[in-house]
mmCIF file of C-alpha atoms and ligand atoms in Angstrom:
data_model
loop_
_atom_site.group_PDB
_atom_site.id
_atom_site.type_symbol
_atom_site.label_atom_id
_atom_site.label_comp_id
_atom_site.label_asym_id
_atom_site.label_seq_id
_atom_site.Cartn_x
_atom_site.Cartn_y
_atom_site.Cartn_z
ATOM 1 C CA MET M 494 -4.449 -20.716 -98.694
ATOM 2 C CA ASN M 495 -3.358 -22.844 -96.339
ATOM 3 C CA VAL M 496 -5.535 -22.297 -93.191
ATOM 4 C CA PRO M 497 -4.099 -25.298 -90.451
ATOM 5 C CA LEU M 498 -0.544 -24.772 -91.724
ATOM 6 C CA LEU M 499 -1.357 -20.845 -91.317
ATOM 7 C CA PHE M 500 -2.380 -21.575 -87.882
ATOM 8 C CA LEU M 501 0.465 -23.540 -87.277
ATOM 9 C CA LEU M 502 3.281 -20.687 -87.977
ATOM 10 C CA ALA M 503 0.810 -18.486 -85.632
ATOM 11 C CA CYS M 504 1.426 -20.775 -83.254
ATOM 12 C CA ILE M 505 4.758 -20.705 -83.744
ATOM 13 C CA LEU M 506 5.322 -17.040 -83.795
ATOM 14 C CA HIS M 507 2.656 -16.429 -80.935
ATOM 15 C CA PHE M 508 3.704 -18.583 -77.558
ATOM 16 C CA ASN M 509 -0.149 -19.446 -77.413
ATOM 17 C CA SER M 510 -1.178 -22.205 -75.189
ATOM 18 C CA LYS M 511 -3.386 -23.998 -77.174
ATOM 19 C CA CYS M 512 0.010 -25.232 -79.418
ATOM 20 C CA SER M 513 0.846 -28.520 -78.449
ATOM 21 C CA ALA M 514 4.567 -27.559 -79.378
ATOM 22 C CA THR M 515 6.010 -24.146 -79.983
ATOM 23 C CA ILE M 516 9.769 -22.987 -80.365
ATOM 24 C CA LEU M 517 9.839 -20.022 -78.259
ATOM 25 C CA PRO M 518 11.964 -19.789 -75.777
ATOM 26 C CA SER M 519 10.596 -20.566 -72.228
ATOM 27 C CA SER M 520 12.286 -17.529 -70.840
ATOM 28 C CA CYS M 521 10.680 -15.077 -72.592
ATOM 29 C CA PRO M 522 7.771 -13.789 -70.056
ATOM 30 C CA TYR M 523 6.210 -10.935 -72.303
ATOM 31 C CA PRO M 524 3.108 -10.934 -74.528
ATOM 32 C CA PRO M 525 4.270 -10.725 -78.241
ATOM 33 C CA SER M 526 2.976 -6.421 -78.255
ATOM 34 C CA GLN M 527 6.055 -6.295 -76.403
ATOM 35 C CA TRP M 528 8.654 -8.505 -77.991
ATOM 36 C CA CYS M 529 9.977 -5.862 -79.966
ATOM 37 C CA SER M 530 9.891 -2.947 -77.998
ATOM 38 C CA THR M 531 13.435 -3.159 -76.218
ATOM 39 C CA LEU M 532 16.380 -4.822 -77.302
ATOM 40 C CA ASP M 533 15.987 -7.425 -73.759
ATOM 41 C CA SER M 534 12.935 -8.281 -74.625
ATOM 42 C CA ALA M 535 13.446 -9.033 -78.697
ATOM 43 C CA VAL M 536 16.940 -10.867 -77.343
ATOM 44 C CA GLN M 537 15.256 -12.551 -74.246
ATOM 45 C CA CYS M 538 12.319 -14.168 -76.944
ATOM 46 C CA GLY M 539 14.057 -14.690 -79.670
ATOM 47 C CA VAL M 540 13.132 -12.945 -82.142
ATOM 48 C CA LEU M 541 16.010 -10.096 -82.486
ATOM 49 C CA LYS M 542 16.202 -10.540 -85.919
ATOM 50 C CA HIS M 543 12.852 -9.927 -86.576
ATOM 51 C CA CYS M 544 12.163 -7.457 -84.530
ATOM 52 C CA LEU M 545 15.291 -6.067 -86.080
ATOM 53 C CA HIS M 546 13.592 -6.077 -89.210
ATOM 54 C CA ALA M 547 10.179 -5.164 -88.212
ATOM 55 C CA ASN M 548 11.637 -1.898 -86.972
ATOM 56 C CA LEU M 549 13.491 -0.762 -90.305
ATOM 57 C CA THR M 550 10.353 -1.414 -92.302
ATOM 58 C CA LYS M 551 8.529 0.447 -90.028
ATOM 59 C CA TRP M 552 11.128 3.715 -90.597
ATOM 60 C CA HIS M 553 11.052 3.234 -94.085
ATOM 61 C CA HIS M 554 8.289 1.855 -95.745
ATOM 62 C CA ALA M 555 5.770 3.046 -93.651
ATOM 63 C CA GLY M 556 1.727 3.240 -94.923
ATOM 64 C CA GLU M 557 -1.557 2.939 -93.111
ATOM 65 C CA PRO M 558 -2.037 0.068 -91.796
ATOM 66 C CA VAL M 559 -5.318 -1.446 -93.309
ATOM 67 C CA GLN M 560 -8.118 -1.408 -90.585
ATOM 68 C CA ILE M 561 -10.520 -4.727 -90.894
ATOM 69 C CA GLU M 562 -13.869 -3.984 -88.854
ATOM 70 C CA VAL M 563 -15.339 -7.344 -87.695
ATOM 71 C CA TYR M 564 -19.068 -7.339 -86.430
ATOM 72 C CA TYR M 565 -19.862 -10.579 -84.931
ATOM 73 C CA GLU M 566 -21.481 -12.506 -81.936
ATOM 74 C CA THR M 567 -20.008 -14.267 -79.639
ATOM 75 C CA LEU M 568 -20.787 -17.973 -79.859
ATOM 76 C CA CYS M 569 -22.252 -18.528 -83.641
ATOM 77 C CA PRO M 570 -19.773 -21.241 -85.733
ATOM 78 C CA ASP M 571 -19.179 -19.489 -88.365
ATOM 79 C CA CYS M 572 -17.713 -16.348 -85.901
ATOM 80 C CA ILE M 573 -15.998 -18.934 -84.281
ATOM 81 C CA MET M 574 -14.097 -20.387 -87.189
ATOM 82 C CA PHE M 575 -13.343 -16.964 -88.228
ATOM 83 C CA VAL M 576 -11.915 -15.932 -85.523
ATOM 84 C CA THR M 577 -9.625 -18.785 -84.989
ATOM 85 C CA GLN M 578 -8.425 -20.155 -87.777
ATOM 86 C CA VAL M 579 -8.524 -16.721 -89.984
ATOM 87 C CA LEU M 580 -7.958 -13.159 -88.531
ATOM 88 C CA TYR M 581 -6.379 -14.869 -85.744
ATOM 89 C CA PRO M 582 -3.503 -15.937 -87.567
ATOM 90 C CA THR M 583 -3.318 -13.338 -90.232
ATOM 91 C CA TRP M 584 -3.078 -10.482 -87.296
ATOM 92 C CA VAL M 585 -0.363 -12.322 -86.096
ATOM 93 C CA LEU M 586 1.897 -12.742 -89.195
ATOM 94 C CA LEU M 587 0.505 -8.821 -90.337
ATOM 95 C CA GLN M 588 -0.456 -6.727 -86.951
ATOM 96 C CA ASP M 589 2.115 -4.526 -88.409
ATOM 97 C CA ILE M 590 -0.052 -3.233 -91.448
ATOM 98 C CA LEU M 591 -3.397 -4.276 -90.121
ATOM 99 C CA SER M 592 -5.709 -2.808 -87.490
ATOM 100 C CA VAL M 593 -8.416 -4.798 -85.890
ATOM 101 C CA HIS M 594 -11.635 -3.653 -84.898
ATOM 102 C CA LEU M 595 -13.879 -6.391 -83.536
ATOM 103 C CA VAL M 596 -17.551 -5.094 -82.611
ATOM 104 C CA PRO M 597 -19.750 -7.955 -81.029
ATOM 105 C CA PHE M 598 -22.914 -7.749 -81.483
ATOM 106 C CA GLY M 599 -24.066 -9.351 -84.547
ATOM 107 C CA ASN M 600 -27.501 -10.467 -84.812
ATOM 108 C CA ALA M 601 -28.774 -9.631 -81.508
ATOM 109 C CA GLN M 602 -31.740 -7.195 -81.052
ATOM 110 C CA GLU M 603 -31.818 -4.006 -78.410
ATOM 111 C CA ALA M 604 -34.891 -2.190 -76.807
ATOM 112 C CA PRO M 605 -34.833 0.615 -74.536
ATOM 113 C CA SER M 606 -35.695 -0.199 -70.676
ATOM 114 C CA GLY M 607 -35.845 3.141 -68.748
ATOM 115 C CA SER M 608 -32.528 4.392 -69.410
ATOM 116 C CA LYS M 609 -30.746 1.007 -70.049
ATOM 117 C CA TYR M 610 -31.132 -0.735 -72.796
ATOM 118 C CA ILE M 611 -32.424 -4.713 -72.984
ATOM 119 C CA PHE M 612 -30.344 -7.614 -75.478
ATOM 120 C CA LYS M 613 -31.754 -10.205 -77.036
ATOM 121 C CA CYS M 614 -29.139 -12.859 -79.006
ATOM 122 C CA GLN M 615 -29.374 -15.162 -81.658
ATOM 123 C CA HIS M 616 -27.659 -17.971 -79.767
ATOM 124 C CA GLY M 617 -29.290 -17.039 -75.798
ATOM 125 C CA GLU M 618 -28.383 -15.449 -72.690
ATOM 126 C CA GLN M 619 -24.918 -16.929 -72.818
ATOM 127 C CA GLU M 620 -24.609 -15.823 -75.592
ATOM 128 C CA CYS M 621 -25.313 -11.685 -74.321
ATOM 129 C CA LEU M 622 -22.708 -12.676 -71.506
ATOM 130 C CA GLY M 623 -20.218 -13.304 -74.077
ATOM 131 C CA ASN M 624 -21.308 -10.211 -76.500
ATOM 132 C CA ILE M 625 -20.603 -7.517 -73.238
ATOM 133 C CA ILE M 626 -17.496 -9.287 -71.444
ATOM 134 C CA GLN M 627 -15.979 -9.025 -74.947
ATOM 135 C CA THR M 628 -17.157 -5.548 -75.325
ATOM 136 C CA CYS M 629 -16.057 -4.636 -71.638
ATOM 137 C CA LEU M 630 -12.600 -6.038 -72.437
ATOM 138 C CA LEU M 631 -12.062 -3.817 -75.857
ATOM 139 C CA ASN M 632 -12.987 -0.840 -73.683
ATOM 140 C CA MET M 633 -10.683 -2.108 -70.974
ATOM 141 C CA SER M 634 -7.420 -4.202 -71.908
ATOM 142 C CA ASP M 635 -4.606 -3.480 -74.634
ATOM 143 C CA ASN M 636 -5.107 -6.986 -74.489
ATOM 144 C CA ALA M 637 -8.765 -7.330 -75.909
ATOM 145 C CA PHE M 638 -7.992 -9.224 -78.959
ATOM 146 C CA LEU M 639 -5.478 -11.507 -77.865
ATOM 147 C CA ILE M 640 -8.258 -12.633 -74.376
ATOM 148 C CA ILE M 641 -11.147 -12.852 -77.313
ATOM 149 C CA PHE M 642 -9.410 -15.416 -79.162
ATOM 150 C CA CYS M 643 -8.242 -17.339 -75.931
ATOM 151 C CA MET M 644 -12.441 -17.281 -74.974
ATOM 152 C CA GLU M 645 -13.297 -17.860 -79.184
ATOM 153 C CA ALA M 646 -10.946 -21.208 -79.255
ATOM 154 C CA SER M 647 -12.279 -22.590 -76.001
ATOM 155 C CA THR M 648 -14.771 -25.114 -75.701
ATOM 156 C CA ASP M 649 -16.834 -23.245 -73.268
ATOM 157 C CA VAL M 650 -16.263 -19.967 -74.262
ATOM 158 C CA ILE M 651 -18.174 -17.694 -71.408
ATOM 159 C CA ALA M 652 -16.510 -20.000 -68.504
ATOM 160 C CA ALA M 653 -13.067 -19.482 -70.335
ATOM 161 C CA ALA M 654 -12.813 -16.077 -70.076
ATOM 162 C CA LYS M 655 -11.466 -16.037 -66.202
ATOM 163 C CA SER M 656 -8.629 -17.880 -66.614
ATOM 164 C CA CYS M 657 -8.164 -16.159 -70.117
ATOM 165 C CA VAL M 658 -8.440 -12.668 -68.533
ATOM 166 C CA HIS M 659 -5.906 -14.068 -66.040
ATOM 167 C CA LEU M 660 -3.377 -15.344 -68.812
ATOM 168 C CA TYR M 661 -3.776 -12.071 -71.106
ATOM 169 C CA SER M 662 -4.262 -9.475 -68.685
ATOM 170 C CA PRO M 663 -3.200 -10.088 -65.155
ATOM 171 C CA GLU M 664 -3.526 -6.261 -64.244
ATOM 172 C CA LEU M 665 -7.075 -6.471 -64.810
ATOM 173 C CA SER M 666 -9.230 -7.808 -62.129
ATOM 174 C CA TRP M 667 -12.438 -9.980 -62.471
ATOM 175 C CA GLU M 668 -14.020 -7.768 -60.611
ATOM 176 C CA ARG M 669 -13.616 -4.679 -62.238
ATOM 177 C CA LEU M 670 -14.075 -6.192 -65.649
ATOM 178 C CA MET M 671 -17.689 -7.701 -63.523
ATOM 179 C CA SER M 672 -18.509 -4.267 -62.382
ATOM 180 C CA CYS M 673 -18.618 -3.061 -66.363
ATOM 181 C CA VAL M 674 -20.409 -6.178 -67.488
ATOM 182 C CA ASN M 675 -23.231 -5.717 -64.917
ATOM 183 C CA GLY M 676 -23.372 -2.139 -64.637
ATOM 184 C CA ASP M 677 -23.966 1.210 -66.577
ATOM 185 C CA LEU M 678 -20.688 1.057 -68.794
ATOM 186 C CA GLY M 679 -21.096 -2.092 -70.275
ATOM 187 C CA ASN M 680 -24.831 -1.334 -71.230
ATOM 188 C CA GLN M 681 -23.988 1.732 -73.026
ATOM 189 C CA LEU M 682 -20.834 0.355 -74.783
ATOM 190 C CA MET M 683 -23.087 -2.283 -75.942
ATOM 191 C CA HIS M 684 -25.961 -0.324 -76.819
ATOM 192 C CA GLN M 685 -23.090 1.674 -79.068
ATOM 193 C CA ASN M 686 -21.913 -1.157 -80.926
ATOM 194 C CA ALA M 687 -25.704 -2.124 -81.805
ATOM 195 C CA VAL M 688 -25.722 0.975 -83.103
ATOM 196 C CA LYS M 689 -22.779 0.810 -85.267
ATOM 197 C CA THR M 690 -24.018 -2.407 -86.567
ATOM 198 C CA ASN M 691 -27.704 -1.699 -87.224
ATOM 199 C CA THR M 692 -26.136 1.722 -88.890
ATOM 200 C CA LEU M 693 -24.296 -0.359 -91.585
ATOM 201 C CA ASP M 694 -24.357 0.547 -95.134
ATOM 202 C CA PRO M 695 -24.911 -1.787 -96.693
ATOM 203 C CA PRO M 696 -27.074 -3.641 -93.616
ATOM 204 C CA HIS M 697 -25.219 -6.553 -92.307
ATOM 205 C CA GLN M 698 -27.494 -10.042 -93.751
ATOM 206 C CA PHE M 699 -25.312 -12.455 -91.863
ATOM 207 C CA VAL M 700 -22.452 -12.874 -89.250
ATOM 208 C CA PRO M 701 -19.259 -12.372 -89.301
ATOM 209 C CA TRP M 702 -19.655 -9.740 -91.324
ATOM 210 C CA VAL M 703 -16.191 -8.302 -92.398
ATOM 211 C CA THR M 704 -15.680 -4.375 -93.737
ATOM 212 C CA ILE M 705 -12.338 -3.452 -95.015
ATOM 213 C CA ASN M 706 -10.957 -0.122 -94.719
ATOM 214 C CA GLY M 707 -14.916 0.624 -94.198
ATOM 215 C CA GLU M 708 -15.973 -0.756 -97.302
ATOM 216 C CA HIS M 709 -18.245 -3.945 -97.712
ATOM 217 C CA THR M 710 -18.847 -5.404 -100.890
ATOM 218 C CA ASP M 711 -19.546 -8.907 -101.898
ATOM 219 C CA ASP M 712 -16.367 -9.714 -103.467
ATOM 220 C CA LEU M 713 -14.534 -8.637 -100.415
ATOM 221 C CA GLN M 714 -16.532 -10.749 -97.676
ATOM 222 C CA LYS M 715 -15.853 -13.806 -99.585
ATOM 223 C CA LYS M 716 -12.086 -12.820 -99.870
ATOM 224 C CA ALA M 717 -12.109 -12.064 -96.285
ATOM 225 C CA ILE M 718 -13.076 -15.404 -94.941
ATOM 226 C CA LYS M 719 -11.762 -17.333 -96.919
ATOM 227 C CA SER M 720 -8.230 -15.626 -98.272
ATOM 228 C CA LEU M 721 -7.593 -13.058 -95.255
ATOM 229 C CA PHE M 722 -4.191 -13.128 -95.701
ATOM 230 C CA PRO M 723 -3.125 -12.105 -99.491
ATOM 231 C CA LEU M 724 -6.337 -9.466 -99.088
ATOM 232 C CA ILE M 725 -4.942 -7.809 -96.924
ATOM 233 C CA CYS M 726 -1.617 -7.976 -98.421
ATOM 234 C CA SER M 727 -3.135 -6.505 -101.334
ATOM 235 C CA LYS M 728 -4.712 -3.522 -99.414
ATOM 236 C CA TYR M 729 -1.544 -2.487 -97.716
ATOM 237 C CA LYS M 730 -0.231 0.505 -100.046
ATOM 238 C CA GLY M 731 2.959 0.405 -97.816
ATOM 239 C CA ILE M 732 6.157 -1.698 -99.137
ATOM 240 C CA LYS M 733 4.962 -4.790 -98.168
ATOM 241 C CA PRO M 734 6.466 -7.167 -95.671
ATOM 242 C CA VAL M 735 8.781 -9.744 -96.614
ATOM 243 C CA ILE M 736 6.307 -11.990 -95.435
ATOM 244 C CA CYS M 737 3.455 -11.186 -97.974
ATOM 245 C CA GLY M 738 5.928 -12.474 -100.437
ATOM 246 C CA GLU M 739 6.147 -11.083 -103.944
ATOM 247 C CA GLY M 740 3.612 -9.004 -104.914
ATOM 248 C CA GLY M 741 1.393 -9.317 -101.709
ATOM 249 C CA HIS M 742 0.340 -12.840 -103.181
ATOM 250 C CA ARG M 743 2.109 -15.682 -101.891
ATOM 251 C CA ASP M 744 -0.004 -18.967 -100.529
ATOM 252 C CA LEU M 745 1.709 -19.906 -97.244
ATOM 253 C CA ARG M 746 3.168 -23.084 -98.056
ATOM 254 C CA ILE M 747 6.425 -24.632 -96.495
HETATM 255 C C1 NAG I 1232 12.801 -0.431 -81.937
HETATM 256 O O1 NAG I 1232 12.472 0.789 -82.562
HETATM 257 C C2 NAG I 1232 12.251 1.480 -81.239
HETATM 258 C C3 NAG I 1232 12.307 3.095 -81.321
HETATM 259 O O2 NAG I 1232 10.785 2.951 -82.855
HETATM 260 C C4 NAG I 1232 13.773 1.164 -80.326
HETATM 261 O O3 NAG I 1232 13.135 1.683 -78.658
HETATM 262 C C5 NAG I 1232 13.593 -0.081 -80.104
HETATM 263 O O4 NAG I 1232 14.440 -0.390 -79.389
HETATM 264 C C6 NAG I 1232 13.785 -1.625 -81.584
HETATM 265 N N1 NAG I 1232 13.762 -2.238 -80.729
HETATM 266 C C7 NAG I 1232 14.634 -2.797 -81.549
HETATM 267 C C8 NAG I 1232 14.639 -4.894 -81.524
HETATM 268 O O5 NAG I 1232 15.901 -3.010 -82.055
HETATM 269 C C1 NAG I 1233 -14.264 3.292 -72.545
HETATM 270 O O1 NAG I 1233 -15.758 3.696 -72.397
HETATM 271 C C2 NAG I 1233 -15.749 5.004 -72.218
HETATM 272 C C3 NAG I 1233 -17.557 5.687 -72.178
HETATM 273 O O2 NAG I 1233 -17.891 5.414 -73.324
HETATM 274 C C4 NAG I 1233 -15.143 5.810 -73.226
HETATM 275 O O3 NAG I 1233 -14.965 7.515 -72.675
HETATM 276 C C5 NAG I 1233 -13.686 5.652 -73.586
HETATM 277 O O4 NAG I 1233 -12.732 6.498 -74.818
HETATM 278 C C6 NAG I 1233 -13.610 3.859 -73.820
HETATM 279 N N1 NAG I 1233 -11.624 3.474 -73.964
HETATM 280 C C7 NAG I 1233 -11.613 2.882 -75.102
HETATM 281 C C8 NAG I 1233 -9.920 2.465 -74.153
HETATM 282 O O5 NAG I 1233 -12.349 2.641 -75.821
#
């Protein structure tokens, strides 16, 4: 699979400020999740044909979406690479058949302290802050994945949080998010991530650690990192979307 090409394709299909060129009409005021929700939005965003087809596919060929869980931490270079160059472009293309669950915690450690928990992260306090910001986002925003991608794709992951939230979840105030981050809710949610990560079977050995439909094997992990797109296509039990190609194993080449 050609990862840079996949990334470019994702940029084209999904308006992203990081992409230097986009063919989306500038009159498209909707986030990608809403493009197909009405005829108007589909027309304005220039994706009517795609939406009509996607709607048809949904009605006639529905299967359970493939579940992917990603155990990661916000500042680990391999995690950043996976989220921005593999997971995100694959999700943009296959979001109808793919359900993404992110669990920020990774190799961090927790210890009880009174009624709360304190956390220690592999890449220091900044990473703990990034983990908890993303944990709160996952609880508070429908666009959490877009915001997390935006953060991870930025030079300074933590500093980018505020503008990424403004961009993708303008209705979520920074103050509300920070009250989660600094309060009991964030602490509890982070603890839930710790428990989820530490009860993985088999236990995680590194990050990013991937499960597909709840399962982790060396083979699945390797395929998820190297060729997630055909892996998701092949795991989907419904009629495969056209973009998967014959048998769902097509390489993306133009
Ligand atoms: C897709 O289907 C939904 C109902 O499931 C409908 O509300 C929507 O208008 C359809 N979108 C398009 C572009 O036809
Ligand atoms: C957010 O967290 C609270 C507390 O754990 C939980 O009750 C709620 O269902 C969560 N909401 C979402 C959307 O995850």
